[in-house]
XYZ file of C-alpha atoms in Angstrom:
661
model
C -298.784 96.295 -133.561
C -299.141 100.518 -132.904
C -297.723 100.195 -129.196
C -294.476 98.400 -131.071
C -294.107 100.854 -133.647
C -294.341 103.312 -131.683
C -290.677 102.092 -129.527
C -289.077 101.710 -132.272
C -289.377 105.445 -133.721
C -288.576 106.582 -129.795
C -285.837 104.417 -130.166
C -284.787 105.275 -133.348
C -285.416 109.284 -132.706
C -282.916 108.985 -129.524
C -280.194 107.064 -130.885
C -280.050 109.788 -133.403
C -280.280 112.778 -131.082
C -276.745 112.386 -129.042
C -276.250 114.652 -126.922
C -271.706 115.689 -125.460
C -270.006 117.359 -124.337
C -267.889 119.731 -126.150
C -264.997 121.980 -125.247
C -266.615 125.825 -125.286
C -265.016 129.080 -124.200
C -262.359 126.678 -121.662
C -265.532 124.947 -120.424
C -267.395 121.363 -121.342
C -270.387 122.472 -122.512
C -272.920 120.184 -124.526
C -273.294 119.411 -128.290
C -276.662 118.171 -129.611
C -276.687 116.020 -133.251
C -279.499 115.156 -134.947
C -280.894 114.041 -138.170
C -277.255 115.317 -139.636
C -277.761 118.286 -138.294
C -274.277 119.428 -135.765
C -274.985 122.489 -133.293
C -272.153 123.305 -131.672
C -272.492 126.297 -128.943
C -270.427 129.647 -129.595
C -269.442 132.852 -127.995
C -272.848 134.839 -128.404
C -275.585 131.692 -129.350
C -275.200 128.031 -131.028
C -273.922 127.229 -134.829
C -275.851 124.080 -136.370
C -273.633 122.205 -139.216
C -275.475 120.389 -141.997
C -273.273 117.759 -142.417
C -274.542 116.684 -145.507
C -273.763 119.977 -147.627
C -271.932 121.929 -145.387
C -274.579 124.995 -144.585
C -274.372 127.123 -141.494
C -276.823 128.280 -139.287
C -276.474 130.438 -136.713
C -279.379 131.352 -133.191
C -278.328 133.890 -130.804
C -278.899 134.475 -127.067
C -282.206 136.683 -128.026
C -283.514 134.014 -130.725
C -281.641 135.450 -134.178
C -281.399 133.272 -136.466
C -278.920 133.893 -139.509
C -277.150 132.423 -141.908
C -273.156 132.027 -142.016
C -272.430 130.149 -145.048
C -274.392 127.663 -147.622
C -273.855 124.629 -148.588
C -270.953 123.800 -150.670
C -270.773 124.653 -154.350
C -271.356 121.885 -156.366
C -272.320 119.916 -153.682
C -269.756 117.181 -151.741
C -271.298 113.340 -152.311
C -273.088 111.678 -150.028
C -271.370 111.731 -146.259
C -270.053 109.016 -144.807
C -270.811 108.019 -141.189
C -270.987 111.019 -138.269
C -267.940 110.369 -135.560
C -267.917 111.775 -132.267
C -265.705 113.196 -130.843
C -263.852 115.778 -127.553
C -264.787 118.606 -129.126
C -267.099 117.843 -131.568
C -268.014 116.232 -134.110
C -266.360 114.524 -137.655
C -267.525 112.498 -140.619
C -266.195 112.705 -144.083
C -266.891 113.209 -148.032
C -266.271 109.764 -149.419
C -266.998 111.100 -153.632
C -264.940 114.340 -152.850
C -261.790 112.420 -150.661
C -262.493 114.822 -148.159
C -262.968 114.501 -144.446
C -264.432 116.864 -142.438
C -263.779 118.149 -137.689
C -266.399 120.470 -136.929
C -266.066 122.163 -132.785
C -266.666 125.261 -130.311
C -262.912 126.001 -129.546
C -262.434 130.053 -128.025
C -266.129 130.358 -128.684
C -265.945 129.203 -132.530
C -267.131 127.225 -134.829
C -264.327 125.425 -136.076
C -264.319 123.213 -139.949
C -261.470 121.695 -140.456
C -260.653 120.213 -144.215
C -259.082 118.024 -145.490
C -258.157 116.565 -148.765
C -256.314 113.401 -149.713
C -256.327 114.714 -153.330
C -255.883 117.303 -155.604
C -258.814 119.763 -155.828
C -260.423 123.012 -155.233
C -264.352 123.403 -152.804
C -265.617 126.916 -153.195
C -266.940 127.681 -150.096
C -268.266 128.921 -147.275
C -270.423 131.131 -149.113
C -271.170 133.666 -147.242
C -273.653 137.182 -147.733
C -276.846 136.010 -148.026
C -279.199 136.047 -144.710
C -281.890 138.827 -145.808
C -280.666 140.780 -143.197
C -276.762 141.340 -144.167
C -276.895 145.485 -144.133
C -272.630 145.075 -144.656
C -268.972 143.309 -145.811
C -266.545 144.573 -144.021
C -262.888 143.746 -145.944
C -259.568 143.799 -144.601
C -258.574 145.430 -148.278
C -255.308 147.359 -146.621
C -256.621 148.799 -143.566
C -259.920 147.802 -143.915
C -263.580 148.734 -145.859
C -267.514 148.554 -144.585
C -269.323 148.847 -147.418
C -273.246 148.378 -147.637
C -274.028 144.463 -149.726
C -276.402 147.362 -151.727
C -274.481 150.072 -152.206
C -275.084 150.934 -156.143
C -270.873 151.697 -155.897
C -269.621 148.602 -154.930
C -272.201 146.561 -156.486
C -271.129 147.967 -159.968
C -267.658 147.919 -162.596
C -266.271 151.183 -161.236
C -266.037 149.882 -157.680
C -264.697 147.131 -159.003
C -265.606 144.464 -156.292
C -267.877 142.921 -157.817
C -267.132 139.943 -159.894
C -263.461 139.972 -158.470
C -261.728 137.358 -156.994
C -259.053 138.541 -154.333
C -256.358 136.353 -153.242
C -256.906 136.059 -149.028
C -253.237 135.252 -148.274
C -251.291 137.781 -150.913
C -253.993 140.690 -151.197
C -255.386 141.344 -147.599
C -254.442 142.570 -145.009
C -255.743 140.139 -142.612
C -257.203 137.043 -143.167
C -260.577 137.413 -142.486
C -263.507 138.829 -143.816
C -267.007 139.703 -141.349
C -270.787 140.902 -142.606
C -273.519 142.247 -139.971
C -276.527 142.336 -140.458
C -280.003 143.478 -139.302
C -280.104 147.949 -138.666
C -277.974 150.551 -140.432
C -275.202 152.611 -141.217
C -276.165 154.601 -138.172
C -275.215 152.932 -135.285
C -273.629 149.049 -135.071
C -276.179 146.080 -136.666
C -277.055 143.927 -134.140
C -275.395 140.796 -134.633
C -272.634 139.553 -137.402
C -270.268 137.061 -138.147
C -266.713 137.215 -137.963
C -264.396 134.485 -140.462
C -261.364 133.453 -140.281
C -259.069 131.752 -142.347
C -256.224 130.183 -140.698
C -254.840 128.117 -143.754
C -254.581 131.798 -146.756
C -252.511 129.742 -148.612
C -253.882 128.562 -151.348
C -257.824 130.403 -150.653
C -258.871 133.146 -152.299
C -261.965 135.210 -151.915
C -264.205 135.645 -154.794
C -267.532 138.865 -154.245
C -270.347 138.654 -156.673
C -273.603 141.103 -156.885
C -276.754 139.065 -156.546
C -280.013 140.790 -157.235
C -278.228 143.919 -155.534
C -276.156 142.660 -152.850
C -273.368 142.096 -152.645
C -272.001 138.589 -151.897
C -268.774 136.597 -150.912
C -267.700 132.899 -151.319
C -263.490 131.069 -150.672
C -262.468 129.188 -152.923
C -259.719 127.240 -151.452
C -257.797 124.661 -154.275
C -256.279 121.434 -152.481
C -252.623 120.730 -153.417
C -250.190 117.883 -152.208
C -247.185 119.820 -154.077
C -248.363 123.324 -152.626
C -248.796 121.625 -149.257
C -252.040 122.501 -149.171
C -254.283 118.983 -148.598
C -255.786 121.756 -145.005
C -258.004 123.770 -144.832
C -259.166 125.996 -142.642
C -262.335 128.245 -140.944
C -263.586 129.978 -138.026
C -266.638 131.017 -137.748
C -267.597 133.562 -134.702
C -270.863 135.246 -133.800
C -270.796 139.903 -132.950
C -272.457 142.649 -133.033
C -272.149 143.586 -135.846
C -269.507 147.135 -134.614
C -267.939 147.557 -138.177
C -264.663 146.587 -137.056
C -265.829 143.396 -134.949
C -264.242 140.908 -137.264
C -260.549 142.775 -136.112
C -261.712 142.761 -132.679
C -262.610 138.665 -133.487
C -258.818 138.615 -135.287
C -256.888 140.180 -132.578
C -258.660 137.910 -129.660
C -257.537 134.781 -131.481
C -254.118 135.699 -132.509
C -253.867 136.634 -128.881
C -255.228 133.603 -128.365
C -252.955 131.098 -129.551
C -249.311 133.661 -129.077
C -249.258 135.211 -132.528
C -250.268 138.905 -131.358
C -246.439 141.077 -131.314
C -246.245 143.820 -128.453
C -244.986 146.882 -129.793
C -244.544 147.901 -125.740
C -242.297 144.944 -125.886
C -239.902 145.448 -129.211
C -238.992 148.494 -127.169
C -238.233 147.108 -123.572
C -236.185 143.717 -126.845
C -234.453 147.863 -128.039
C -234.877 151.283 -126.912
C -235.125 151.914 -130.437
C -237.875 150.837 -131.474
C -239.456 153.654 -129.109
C -238.675 156.856 -131.686
C -241.431 155.452 -133.831
C -243.475 156.824 -131.194
C -244.297 160.347 -132.215
C -242.706 159.872 -135.611
C -243.626 160.426 -139.043
C -241.911 158.707 -142.779
C -239.831 159.930 -145.020
C -237.829 158.895 -148.065
C -235.118 162.543 -148.927
C -233.352 162.238 -151.330
C -231.398 164.919 -152.951
C -230.221 167.617 -149.921
C -232.393 166.326 -147.298
C -229.967 163.052 -146.949
C -226.992 165.164 -146.562
C -226.975 166.891 -142.551
C -227.052 169.473 -143.867
C -231.178 168.334 -144.711
C -231.387 166.362 -141.448
C -230.557 169.771 -139.447
C -232.459 171.860 -141.778
C -236.140 169.847 -140.262
C -234.524 169.159 -136.666
C -234.563 173.065 -136.439
C -238.262 172.760 -137.946
C -239.680 171.773 -134.329
C -239.169 168.115 -136.216
C -238.646 165.955 -132.803
C -239.434 162.602 -134.379
C -238.798 161.013 -137.728
C -238.134 158.183 -139.766
C -236.072 158.887 -142.598
C -234.946 156.104 -145.851
C -233.058 156.378 -148.455
C -232.399 153.123 -151.826
C -229.896 151.884 -152.176
C -228.606 153.845 -155.548
C -224.969 155.170 -155.785
C -225.846 158.518 -153.337
C -227.310 156.882 -149.910
C -226.672 158.599 -146.700
C -223.408 158.587 -145.311
C -222.400 158.526 -142.401
C -222.439 162.104 -141.157
C -226.255 162.391 -142.520
C -227.064 159.063 -140.476
C -225.250 160.993 -137.662
C -226.973 163.944 -137.692
C -230.610 161.954 -138.296
C -229.772 159.862 -134.721
C -228.639 162.598 -132.501
C -232.051 164.966 -133.787
C -233.980 161.333 -131.808
C -234.402 159.860 -135.504
C -234.522 156.403 -137.166
C -232.837 155.792 -140.027
C -232.217 153.334 -143.120
C -232.222 151.863 -146.126
C -234.545 150.254 -148.253
C -233.344 146.901 -149.429
C -234.997 143.402 -150.760
C -233.091 140.580 -150.650
C -236.188 139.070 -153.240
C -235.245 140.049 -156.324
C -231.925 138.389 -157.827
C -230.251 140.415 -162.571
C -226.944 139.966 -163.737
C -224.427 142.077 -161.967
C -223.160 142.999 -164.839
C -226.633 144.927 -165.913
C -228.672 145.586 -162.309
C -230.351 148.082 -162.235
C -229.894 148.394 -158.380
C -227.565 147.247 -155.997
C -230.286 145.668 -154.324
C -230.475 143.212 -157.599
C -226.973 142.364 -158.004
C -225.419 139.785 -155.921
C -221.807 137.862 -155.375
C -220.317 135.427 -157.741
C -222.695 132.936 -159.504
C -226.451 133.652 -157.002
C -227.624 135.305 -159.931
C -228.501 132.898 -161.240
C -228.546 129.894 -159.330
C -230.985 131.007 -156.518
C -233.840 131.901 -158.921
C -236.554 130.425 -157.881
C -238.191 127.785 -160.842
C -240.772 127.314 -162.220
C -242.300 123.974 -162.987
C -241.178 124.046 -166.267
C -237.798 124.699 -165.146
C -237.908 128.346 -166.578
C -237.082 131.428 -163.807
C -239.882 133.088 -161.685
C -239.652 136.663 -164.209
C -238.648 138.769 -160.572
C -239.887 143.131 -159.836
C -241.069 144.664 -163.580
C -240.194 142.028 -165.363
C -236.707 141.978 -164.767
C -234.107 139.048 -163.896
C -235.642 136.789 -161.069
C -237.382 136.661 -158.125
C -234.602 134.628 -155.748
C -235.423 131.490 -153.445
C -235.973 132.260 -150.047
C -235.054 128.448 -150.087
C -231.856 129.168 -151.312
C -230.018 131.783 -149.223
C -231.413 129.991 -146.407
C -229.487 126.584 -146.445
C -226.361 128.356 -148.025
C -226.505 131.509 -145.098
C -224.794 129.601 -142.357
C -221.974 129.031 -144.586
C -221.917 132.125 -147.202
C -223.398 134.524 -145.639
C -224.599 136.375 -148.233
C -227.573 138.198 -146.515
C -225.634 139.032 -143.346
C -223.318 140.542 -146.112
C -225.204 142.627 -147.667
C -226.480 144.236 -144.513
C -222.856 145.239 -143.800
C -221.959 146.778 -146.313
C -225.708 148.378 -146.429
C -225.257 150.007 -142.700
C -222.031 150.830 -142.404
C -222.985 154.427 -142.636
C -224.114 153.786 -139.309
C -227.898 153.548 -140.113
C -230.108 152.355 -136.222
C -233.703 150.819 -139.263
C -233.857 148.426 -141.499
C -237.248 148.612 -144.449
C -236.315 144.999 -146.668
C -239.482 145.282 -148.840
C -241.587 142.541 -149.242
C -240.481 140.140 -147.152
C -243.295 140.658 -144.838
C -246.332 140.577 -147.629
C -248.011 137.402 -148.911
C -246.514 137.044 -152.761
C -244.581 133.702 -151.441
C -243.179 131.339 -154.136
C -243.085 127.441 -154.251
C -240.097 126.604 -155.952
C -239.421 124.246 -157.598
C -235.020 124.124 -158.162
C -233.512 122.116 -157.836
C -231.496 121.578 -154.741
C -233.115 124.006 -153.025
C -237.035 123.284 -153.494
C -239.520 124.843 -150.777
C -242.952 125.342 -150.840
C -244.968 127.804 -150.151
C -245.269 127.489 -146.539
C -241.770 127.395 -146.827
C -240.992 130.280 -148.292
C -243.065 132.406 -145.254
C -241.105 130.841 -142.725
C -237.632 131.124 -144.167
C -238.037 135.317 -144.521
C -240.054 134.907 -141.352
C -236.567 133.259 -140.518
C -234.667 136.092 -141.403
C -236.591 139.292 -141.205
C -236.343 138.297 -137.603
C -232.347 138.091 -137.090
C -232.713 141.183 -138.585
C -234.995 142.608 -135.747
C -232.252 141.955 -133.301
C -229.949 144.795 -134.339
C -233.041 147.331 -136.543
C -235.755 148.768 -136.189
C -236.849 146.979 -138.770
C -240.185 147.457 -141.605
C -241.432 145.920 -144.356
C -244.138 146.086 -147.215
C -247.705 145.993 -146.130
C -247.221 143.640 -144.033
C -249.141 140.613 -143.391
C -250.042 139.729 -139.776
C -248.603 135.917 -139.688
C -244.920 138.715 -139.372
C -246.253 141.304 -136.332
C -244.019 139.234 -133.827
C -240.821 140.411 -136.040
C -242.501 143.931 -137.093
C -241.701 147.215 -136.432
C -243.324 149.344 -138.734
C -244.925 148.512 -141.792
C -245.453 150.508 -144.622
C -248.496 149.569 -146.574
C -251.271 148.356 -144.814
C -252.658 151.539 -143.939
C -253.936 152.005 -147.921
C -256.868 150.748 -149.507
C -255.318 150.104 -152.990
C -258.212 149.808 -155.896
C -257.334 147.866 -158.928
C -257.224 151.410 -160.823
C -254.580 151.864 -158.786
C -251.425 149.704 -160.762
C -252.380 151.163 -163.868
C -251.866 154.640 -162.677
C -248.720 154.716 -162.001
C -247.887 152.875 -165.556
C -249.049 155.639 -166.630
C -246.371 157.410 -166.659
C -247.080 160.275 -167.909
C -249.210 161.417 -166.011
C -247.881 159.432 -162.520
C -243.884 160.350 -163.716
C -241.109 158.180 -163.778
C -237.629 157.408 -161.814
C -235.833 160.543 -163.359
C -234.190 162.860 -162.196
C -232.628 160.665 -159.580
C -232.232 163.088 -156.865
C -235.776 163.956 -156.963
C -237.403 161.233 -159.269
C -241.619 162.614 -160.646
C -243.174 159.059 -159.491
C -242.113 160.193 -156.027
C -242.655 164.045 -156.599
C -245.255 164.700 -159.112
C -248.859 165.921 -158.102
C -252.131 163.769 -158.795
C -255.067 163.815 -159.497
C -256.758 160.984 -158.783
C -259.896 159.478 -161.250
C -262.843 160.230 -159.247
C -263.801 155.785 -158.848
C -260.172 155.443 -157.631
C -260.548 158.685 -155.033
C -263.741 156.918 -153.667
C -262.824 152.924 -153.401
C -260.025 154.412 -151.310
C -260.306 157.472 -149.529
C -264.439 157.893 -149.351
C -264.393 158.051 -145.452
C -267.682 156.640 -145.048
C -266.201 153.367 -146.903
C -263.580 153.422 -144.400
C -262.921 151.602 -141.096
C -260.234 150.698 -139.395
C -259.633 146.931 -139.684
C -255.009 146.559 -139.457
C -255.212 148.835 -136.608
C -257.903 147.579 -134.794
C -256.989 143.738 -135.065
C -252.610 144.700 -134.603
C -252.605 148.313 -133.227
C -250.242 147.722 -130.063
C -247.925 145.106 -132.101
C -246.260 147.013 -134.411
C -246.826 150.781 -137.069
C -248.310 150.937 -139.591
C -247.870 153.632 -142.461
C -249.457 153.725 -145.582
C -247.999 153.630 -149.021
C -244.237 154.798 -149.960
C -245.354 156.023 -153.448
C -248.488 157.573 -152.461
C -246.498 160.167 -150.042
C -249.311 163.120 -148.214
C -248.420 165.117 -151.240
C -248.953 163.011 -153.932
C -252.247 163.265 -153.468
C -253.486 166.519 -152.517
C -256.707 166.522 -152.881
C -257.387 163.775 -150.851
C -254.894 165.895 -148.355
C -257.444 166.563 -145.400
C -258.757 163.394 -145.025
C -255.445 161.331 -144.907
C -253.957 164.051 -141.996
C -257.315 163.122 -140.567
C -257.465 159.001 -141.140
C -254.018 159.038 -139.836
C -254.394 161.442 -136.334
C -258.130 159.107 -136.015
C -256.027 155.846 -136.503
C -253.163 157.260 -134.125
C -250.629 156.589 -138.265
C -248.211 157.786 -139.124
C -247.852 160.271 -142.254
C -245.521 159.317 -145.045
C -243.283 162.102 -147.265
C -240.726 162.328 -149.238
C -238.218 165.300 -149.194
C -235.356 166.617 -151.033
C -234.223 170.272 -150.875
C -237.841 172.040 -152.894
C -239.474 170.576 -151.034
C -238.111 171.021 -147.274
C -237.858 174.853 -148.603
C -242.539 175.009 -149.974
C -243.907 172.003 -146.855
C -241.571 171.527 -144.787
C -243.509 174.047 -142.213
C -246.314 171.687 -142.827
C -244.680 169.222 -142.357
C -243.717 170.062 -138.451
C -247.463 171.292 -138.233
C -249.039 167.903 -138.989
C -245.782 166.237 -136.927
C -246.267 168.273 -133.004
C -250.433 167.895 -133.266
C -248.923 164.025 -133.983
C -246.302 163.074 -131.543
C -247.962 163.149 -128.428
C -250.332 162.300 -128.876
C -248.553 158.360 -130.828
C -246.669 158.743 -127.940
C -249.815 157.986 -124.965
C -250.879 155.528 -127.588
C -248.586 154.362 -130.077
C -247.828 151.057 -127.661
C -252.108 150.504 -127.013
C -255.342 148.899 -128.632
C -258.177 150.349 -130.620
C -260.782 149.809 -128.062
C -263.303 151.082 -129.854
C -264.163 153.073 -133.567
C -268.024 154.286 -134.254
C -269.925 157.024 -135.924
C -270.915 159.717 -134.667
C -273.438 160.232 -137.526
C -275.906 158.226 -139.648
C -273.829 159.553 -143.065
C -270.590 158.266 -141.628
C -269.072 161.411 -142.260
C -268.328 162.510 -137.995
C -265.950 159.063 -136.292
C -264.566 158.264 -133.327
C -262.067 156.411 -131.766
C -260.498 155.099 -128.828
C -256.709 153.959 -127.773
C -256.332 152.369 -124.021
C -258.725 152.939 -121.604
C -259.446 155.790 -122.799
C -256.268 156.547 -123.083
C -256.806 158.391 -125.944
C -259.851 160.337 -128.049
C -260.011 161.122 -131.024
C -263.725 162.499 -132.917
C -262.980 163.464 -136.426
C -265.194 165.827 -139.015
C -265.203 164.748 -142.634
C -267.704 166.240 -143.507
C -268.628 170.042 -144.495
C -270.902 171.055 -141.156
C -269.984 170.838 -137.572
C -270.783 168.998 -134.875
C -270.928 170.403 -131.440
C -268.848 172.816 -132.831
C -266.313 170.503 -133.979
C -266.041 172.238 -138.197
C -266.075 169.782 -140.724
C -262.312 169.368 -142.332
C -260.675 168.730 -138.257
C -260.274 166.445 -135.261
C -259.904 166.786 -131.970
C -257.808 164.998 -130.022
C -258.315 164.153 -126.087
C -255.403 162.609 -123.776
C -256.283 161.352 -120.734
C -255.984 163.947 -118.130
C -256.613 167.115 -120.594
C -258.499 169.883 -120.416
C -259.567 170.490 -122.676
C -259.325 168.472 -126.600
C -256.614 169.446 -128.818
C -257.756 170.861 -132.698
C -256.160 170.278 -135.541
C -257.323 171.243 -138.725
C -255.554 169.935 -141.865
C -256.353 173.030 -144.583
C -255.156 175.449 -142.524
C -252.076 174.067 -142.675
C -251.567 172.843 -146.361
C -251.363 175.708 -147.948
C -247.490 175.657 -148.964
C -245.263 179.003 -147.774
C -244.989 181.146 -150.428
């Protein structure tokens, strides 16, 4: 009897420990299923999924064990049988109407869920491993935050207790953690989370035991077209930009990584972005004489933009700009509509009954309120359906560029702010809205050097530049900008104070956005060499005087242009400063603007000295944000060395930040 029992146990164990081949790193590798625990190979080790709860753990090649996610918050009910697949396994949670597939693909653990009915699932639950040291978050350019940092765990940081829309509020659909080590060097291990289904997914932060945790939540909705949810997990080396390195590879593997070099080949005018600073122009600065003043200062590359008001750049000014080697183009938007009789901007006035017929409609039939509560948001589906016969967008573009402009800035289209439209005859999901915007940007990019606002990575293939993804916007910024007494309003017309009036950021806001010890180039690591990334247009270089030195150092370190606003008086006051900074930046960007960022690291324990590398050593930049010298590099200065340079090129922004008398 005892012998028979032992044989039964042995057979049961054999049946519960099933080995099978999976596709990992381009070849078949062994995976195992034992007692409801699915283990799959990933780059750098293996990952194990508990099929009963969706808890995920990992074991690195050196034996280190890590918690990648706790169980699904709220539970899932009993799982159904686990079935073997070519690359992993699949199973279901009947009580929730959820089916799950887990596989090893491209060296990552890929988990996909599909829901039979509308519901919300909070998962993965991350940052709970005791060894976690830092969280990486692509808010704007990017942040690396020690998880026990008091500022970010409290009210002033504005992170703990908050939730962000991954598809709209983050510059990249990812986050990551570093485990072990400290801020003085790269941690030994880490994890990257990439959300392919960013629409309908949010990321919430909580402080538990004085440490930041992040939990994703996905809304499964048939009407919104979000019944599927996908997250990929990758083991990393814990480097502060490791999640972005992983994401760049993820995009490249799928053929979704654009190339600025290829965009220049197709449209040589895109090459004028290399070495160029950006500026919106007003008053004299948008005239031929103003352009000539810039040229005489020695500025050899610029992108000049102007609003669509009653006094745009005329053909003579545009011709002068193009002759100087500059790019020049209008600000436009296809997203807002108002009654053409009372519209407060030409970009919101459309012919005939486009307004209100093309307004995005909510489920209750009311229009989706437009910019600042004015008019409505316009349906991209309605425009796409009408365009073959009515040519509303093509006509708008022709009107806006009749002066000969060679660039175009299309506001909003590349951001994550997309809409579901219930309007009869032009219904669309948010995914449809994104697809429509991508299509019309693609048409524009064939004839113009195209830019948009805060470009999401799904638009990196069509855009040559963006304004906004370089800024880690904290919530307090919007409150400050609404305070017109402090920030400035849209007047006078030839030099609006909201652009030109200097502002002092409150300390908490300055820390959240510009403290270099928290800043890391996640966006540049992922997309440098694909498009040119610039800060928000209302945050010109001169708008925030206290941050000028740090912003200049960050721009040189990340190989990204500075953004300005210019009129006649500012050309007189700050023109020489702009020219000095642009002359330093131009050769660096011309050499490395089409290269990938291959390395970023901190050189000191306090993170005050940072170094970046582009390409195969094409450019190496060292920035000292501190107050004491580092190996001869003074505080507040940056050294850049191009391949072949006998010595580094030095810039100390404070020395050129003194306005002319």
